[in-house]
C-alpha cells in the first residue's frame, strides 16, 4: 500500500491501531499484575505469530523462512518458555519512594540517560536521512539497527508504563496523595519522556519493517525488547531479588 497516502493505507492504519490503542489497553492489565521480567519473554510469542502470518501470506505479506531461520525461531521460543518458567512470578511490592530513589540513582539513572541519548541520536539521524531522501544509506544494517533501537524504545516505554500504573495503584490505595506522586522525579520523567519514547518506537519500527523482512526485523526487535525490558525490571524494580541461582 506504499503508493497510497497514509490515510488510505488500511492495513497500516489497522496495525497502528492495534499497536497504539489495543496493545496498551491489554498491557495495562498485564503490567499491573505481573513483573516485567515475566511479561517481556511472553512478548516473544509475537515472533512466532508474525513468522507464521508471513509464511502463509496473511494480509498480503508472503515470506518463506529458511531452515536456519526456523531453527533460530524455535530456539527463541524455547528461551521464552525457559525465561517465563524460571523468572519471577510475583509482582513488585515496594514502596513508591524506594522505587523513586532507585530511579534517580546509580545504576539505573546513568543507564537510562545513556540509552535515551543513544535513542534520541539515532532517531534524529534517521529522520535527517529520510528528509534528505538518502535512499542509498538505507542498507540492511541500518534497518536492523532501526529494529534494535525500536526494541530499546519499547523496553523503556514498557518500564515507564508500569511505573505510572504502579503510582496510580498507590494513589487509589490511599498510600500517597496525587500531589505527592506528581512531585516525585521518577513520575515527572516518566510522563515527560513516555510519549516521545513511544513515538520513537513507532517511527523506528515502521522504518525497520519497510526496509527488511519480517523474518529478519521482528526477531531483532523482540530479542532486544525482551532483554532490555528484563534489564529494566531488574535495575528499577529488583524483580530477580530472591530468585535462586539456578533460576
Short mmCIF file of C-alpha atoms in Angstrom, two decimals:
data_model
loop_
_atom_site.label_atom_id
_atom_site.label_comp_id
_atom_site.label_asym_id
_atom_site.label_seq_id
_atom_site.Cartn_x
_atom_site.Cartn_y
_atom_site.Cartn_z
CA UNK A 1 0.00 0.00 0.00
CA UNK A 2 3.04 2.31 -0.02
CA UNK A 3 1.96 4.24 -3.17
CA UNK A 4 -1.21 5.33 -1.36
CA UNK A 5 -1.44 8.27 1.06
CA UNK A 6 -1.22 7.11 4.68
CA UNK A 7 -4.93 7.70 5.40
CA UNK A 8 -5.84 5.19 2.65
CA UNK A 9 -3.39 2.51 3.80
CA UNK A 10 -5.99 0.39 5.60
CA UNK A 11 -3.58 -2.34 6.71
CA UNK A 12 -1.11 0.19 8.10
CA UNK A 13 -3.91 2.01 9.93
CA UNK A 14 -5.18 -1.28 11.38
CA UNK A 15 -1.69 -2.25 12.55
CA UNK A 16 -1.08 1.16 14.08
CA UNK A 17 -4.45 1.00 15.86
CA UNK A 18 -3.54 -2.38 17.35
CA UNK A 19 -0.10 -1.16 18.44
CA UNK A 20 -1.16 2.21 19.90
CA UNK A 21 -4.65 1.50 21.29
CA UNK A 22 -5.37 -2.20 21.72
CA UNK A 23 -1.87 -3.21 22.83
CA UNK A 24 -1.53 -0.63 25.67
CA UNK A 25 -5.07 -1.44 26.87
CA UNK A 26 -4.14 -5.11 27.24
CA UNK A 27 -0.69 -4.26 28.61
CA UNK A 28 -2.28 -2.23 31.40
CA UNK A 29 -3.75 -5.38 32.88
CA UNK A 30 -0.56 -7.36 32.42
CA UNK A 31 1.81 -4.76 33.87
CA UNK A 32 -0.45 -4.17 36.86
CA UNK A 33 -0.45 -7.85 37.81
CA UNK A 34 2.92 -9.27 36.78
CA UNK A 35 6.63 -8.29 36.83
CA UNK A 36 8.37 -7.01 33.71
CA UNK A 37 10.79 -9.95 33.76
CA UNK A 38 7.83 -12.33 33.37
CA UNK A 39 5.89 -10.31 30.78
CA UNK A 40 8.78 -9.49 28.45
CA UNK A 41 9.58 -13.07 27.36
CA UNK A 42 5.90 -13.76 26.66
CA UNK A 43 6.04 -10.95 24.13
CA UNK A 44 8.24 -13.26 22.09
CA UNK A 45 5.08 -15.08 21.05
CA UNK A 46 4.71 -12.14 18.66
CA UNK A 47 7.69 -13.56 16.78
CA UNK A 48 6.11 -16.95 16.25
CA UNK A 49 2.76 -15.48 15.20
CA UNK A 50 4.38 -12.92 12.88
CA UNK A 51 6.51 -15.54 11.15
CA UNK A 52 3.54 -17.86 10.65
CA UNK A 53 1.49 -14.96 9.22
CA UNK A 54 4.31 -14.13 6.82
CA UNK A 55 4.75 -17.78 5.87
CA UNK A 56 1.10 -18.22 4.93
CA UNK A 57 0.74 -14.83 3.25
CA UNK A 58 -1.54 -13.15 5.78
CA UNK A 59 -2.53 -9.57 4.79
CA UNK A 60 -0.59 -9.82 1.54
CA UNK A 61 2.87 -10.36 3.07
CA UNK A 62 4.46 -13.57 1.79
CA UNK A 63 7.84 -14.75 3.11
CA UNK A 64 9.39 -18.22 3.23
CA UNK A 65 11.83 -18.65 6.14
CA UNK A 66 14.91 -20.76 5.58
CA UNK A 67 15.70 -23.86 7.63
CA UNK A 68 18.32 -21.91 9.61
CA UNK A 69 15.76 -19.19 10.37
CA UNK A 70 13.26 -21.79 11.59
CA UNK A 71 15.95 -23.19 13.89
CA UNK A 72 16.56 -19.75 15.35
CA UNK A 73 12.82 -19.15 15.77
CA UNK A 74 12.45 -22.43 17.66
CA UNK A 75 15.45 -21.51 19.82
CA UNK A 76 13.93 -18.14 20.68
CA UNK A 77 10.59 -19.74 21.56
CA UNK A 78 12.38 -22.29 23.79
CA UNK A 79 14.20 -19.42 25.51
CA UNK A 80 10.87 -17.66 26.01
CA UNK A 81 9.44 -20.70 27.76
CA UNK A 82 12.51 -21.13 29.97
CA UNK A 83 12.58 -17.44 30.93
CA UNK A 84 8.90 -17.38 31.80
CA UNK A 85 9.12 -20.58 33.83
CA UNK A 86 12.26 -19.62 35.74
CA UNK A 87 11.64 -15.88 36.17
CA UNK A 88 9.80 -14.08 38.98
CA UNK A 89 6.09 -14.81 39.19
CA UNK A 90 5.00 -12.24 41.76
CA UNK A 91 4.55 -8.53 41.13
CA UNK A 92 6.71 -5.86 42.75
CA UNK A 93 5.51 -4.76 46.17
CA UNK A 94 7.93 -1.96 47.04
CA UNK A 95 7.24 1.48 48.46
CA UNK A 96 6.96 4.14 45.75
CA UNK A 97 9.60 6.33 47.43
CA UNK A 98 12.09 3.44 47.28
CA UNK A 99 11.46 2.99 43.56
CA UNK A 100 11.80 6.74 43.05
CA UNK A 101 15.16 6.71 44.82
CA UNK A 102 16.37 3.86 42.60
CA UNK A 103 15.22 5.77 39.53
CA UNK A 104 17.36 8.81 40.31
CA UNK A 105 20.48 6.95 41.48
CA UNK A 106 23.08 4.59 40.03
CA UNK A 107 22.95 2.16 38.37
CA UNK A 108 19.55 2.92 36.85
CA UNK A 109 19.82 6.67 36.21
CA UNK A 110 23.11 6.58 34.23
CA UNK A 111 21.75 3.62 32.25
CA UNK A 112 18.50 5.43 31.46
CA UNK A 113 20.18 8.70 30.44
CA UNK A 114 22.73 6.90 28.26
CA UNK A 115 20.18 4.77 26.42
CA UNK A 116 17.74 7.66 25.95
CA UNK A 117 20.63 9.67 24.50
CA UNK A 118 21.50 6.87 22.07
CA UNK A 119 17.85 6.50 21.09
CA UNK A 120 17.47 10.26 20.52
CA UNK A 121 20.65 10.42 18.44
CA UNK A 122 19.69 7.52 16.17
CA UNK A 123 16.09 8.68 15.69
CA UNK A 124 17.25 12.19 14.78
CA UNK A 125 19.88 10.82 12.38
CA UNK A 126 17.33 8.55 10.70
CA UNK A 127 14.86 11.41 10.33
CA UNK A 128 17.54 13.55 8.68
CA UNK A 129 18.39 10.75 6.25
CA UNK A 130 14.74 10.30 5.31
CA UNK A 131 14.15 14.04 4.95
CA UNK A 132 17.06 14.27 2.51
CA UNK A 133 15.91 11.15 0.61
CA UNK A 134 19.23 9.37 1.14
CA UNK A 135 17.93 6.03 -0.12
CA UNK A 136 21.44 4.72 -0.74
CA UNK A 137 22.07 4.99 3.01
CA UNK A 138 19.29 2.50 3.81
CA UNK A 139 21.27 -0.70 3.99
CA UNK A 140 20.22 -3.90 5.74
CA UNK A 141 22.48 -2.95 8.66
CA UNK A 142 20.64 0.36 9.06
CA UNK A 143 17.28 -1.42 9.00
CA UNK A 144 18.42 -3.89 11.66
CA UNK A 145 19.71 -1.01 13.79
CA UNK A 146 16.28 0.59 13.43
CA UNK A 147 14.72 -2.65 14.70
CA UNK A 148 17.14 -2.80 17.65
CA UNK A 149 16.51 0.85 18.54
CA UNK A 150 12.76 0.21 18.33
CA UNK A 151 13.27 -2.62 20.81
CA UNK A 152 15.14 -0.24 23.12
CA UNK A 153 12.33 2.31 22.87
CA UNK A 154 9.73 -0.39 23.52
CA UNK A 155 11.58 -1.60 26.61
CA UNK A 156 11.67 1.89 28.09
CA UNK A 157 8.03 2.50 27.16
CA UNK A 158 7.02 -0.69 28.98
CA UNK A 159 9.02 0.28 32.05
CA UNK A 160 7.62 3.83 32.17
CA UNK A 161 4.10 2.49 31.63
CA UNK A 162 4.48 0.07 34.54
CA UNK A 163 5.88 2.79 36.80
CA UNK A 164 2.95 5.11 36.06
CA UNK A 165 0.47 2.27 36.64
CA UNK A 166 2.19 1.45 39.94
CA UNK A 167 1.95 5.09 41.01
CA UNK A 168 -1.75 5.11 40.10
CA UNK A 169 -2.26 1.97 42.19
CA UNK A 170 -0.63 3.58 45.23
CA UNK A 171 -2.85 6.64 44.77
CA UNK A 172 -6.01 4.54 44.61
CA UNK A 173 -4.95 2.64 47.72
CA UNK A 174 -4.60 5.92 49.61
CA UNK A 175 -0.89 5.46 50.34
CA UNK A 176 0.04 8.74 48.63
CA UNK A 177 -1.79 11.88 47.58
CA UNK A 178 -1.86 12.99 43.96
CA UNK A 179 0.33 15.99 44.79
CA UNK A 180 2.94 13.77 46.46
CA UNK A 181 3.05 11.44 43.46
CA UNK A 182 3.32 14.28 40.95
CA UNK A 183 6.26 15.76 42.87
CA UNK A 184 8.36 12.59 42.53
CA UNK A 185 11.19 12.97 39.97
CA UNK A 186 10.62 9.47 38.57
CA UNK A 187 6.97 10.23 37.78
CA UNK A 188 7.81 13.58 36.20
CA UNK A 189 10.47 11.98 34.00
CA UNK A 190 8.12 9.11 33.10
CA UNK A 191 5.35 11.45 31.98
CA UNK A 192 7.61 13.80 30.00
CA UNK A 193 9.67 11.11 28.27
CA UNK A 194 6.97 8.47 27.85
CA UNK A 195 5.23 9.96 24.79
CA UNK A 196 8.46 10.78 22.85
CA UNK A 197 9.73 7.25 23.54
CA UNK A 198 6.50 5.70 22.22
CA UNK A 199 6.59 7.93 19.13
CA UNK A 200 10.22 6.92 18.52
CA UNK A 201 9.26 3.26 18.86
CA UNK A 202 6.51 3.58 16.22
CA UNK A 203 8.74 5.59 13.89
CA UNK A 204 11.69 3.20 14.10
CA UNK A 205 9.56 0.07 13.85
CA UNK A 206 7.89 1.42 10.70
CA UNK A 207 11.29 2.28 9.24
CA UNK A 208 12.67 -1.18 10.04
CA UNK A 209 9.74 -3.15 8.64
CA UNK A 210 9.65 -1.05 5.46
CA UNK A 211 13.28 -1.96 4.69
CA UNK A 212 13.72 -5.53 5.90
CA UNK A 213 11.74 -8.75 6.05
CA UNK A 214 9.54 -9.77 8.97
CA UNK A 215 11.68 -12.89 9.42
CA UNK A 216 14.73 -10.69 9.99
CA UNK A 217 13.46 -7.47 11.56
CA UNK A 218 10.98 -8.88 14.07
CA UNK A 219 13.43 -11.29 15.79
CA UNK A 220 15.93 -8.44 16.27
CA UNK A 221 13.23 -6.12 17.61
CA UNK A 222 11.73 -8.64 20.02
CA UNK A 223 15.05 -10.01 21.27
CA UNK A 224 16.30 -6.53 22.16
CA UNK A 225 12.90 -5.61 23.62
CA UNK A 226 12.76 -8.70 25.84
CA UNK A 227 16.35 -8.46 27.09
CA UNK A 228 16.21 -4.75 27.88
CA UNK A 229 12.74 -4.94 29.44
CA UNK A 230 14.02 -7.62 31.81
CA UNK A 231 17.10 -5.47 32.48
CA UNK A 232 14.85 -2.52 33.40
CA UNK A 233 12.83 -4.76 35.69
CA UNK A 234 15.99 -5.91 37.44
CA UNK A 235 17.57 -2.44 37.75
CA UNK A 236 14.50 -0.47 38.82
CA UNK A 237 12.13 -2.94 40.48
CA UNK A 238 14.74 -5.52 41.64
CA UNK A 239 12.46 -8.24 40.28
CA UNK A 240 15.06 -11.02 40.40
CA UNK A 241 15.85 -10.47 44.07
CA UNK A 242 15.15 -13.65 45.98
CA UNK A 243 15.46 -15.97 42.98
CA UNK A 244 17.74 -18.93 43.40
CA UNK A 245 20.95 -19.07 41.36
CA UNK A 246 19.58 -21.79 39.08
CA UNK A 247 16.54 -19.72 38.18
#
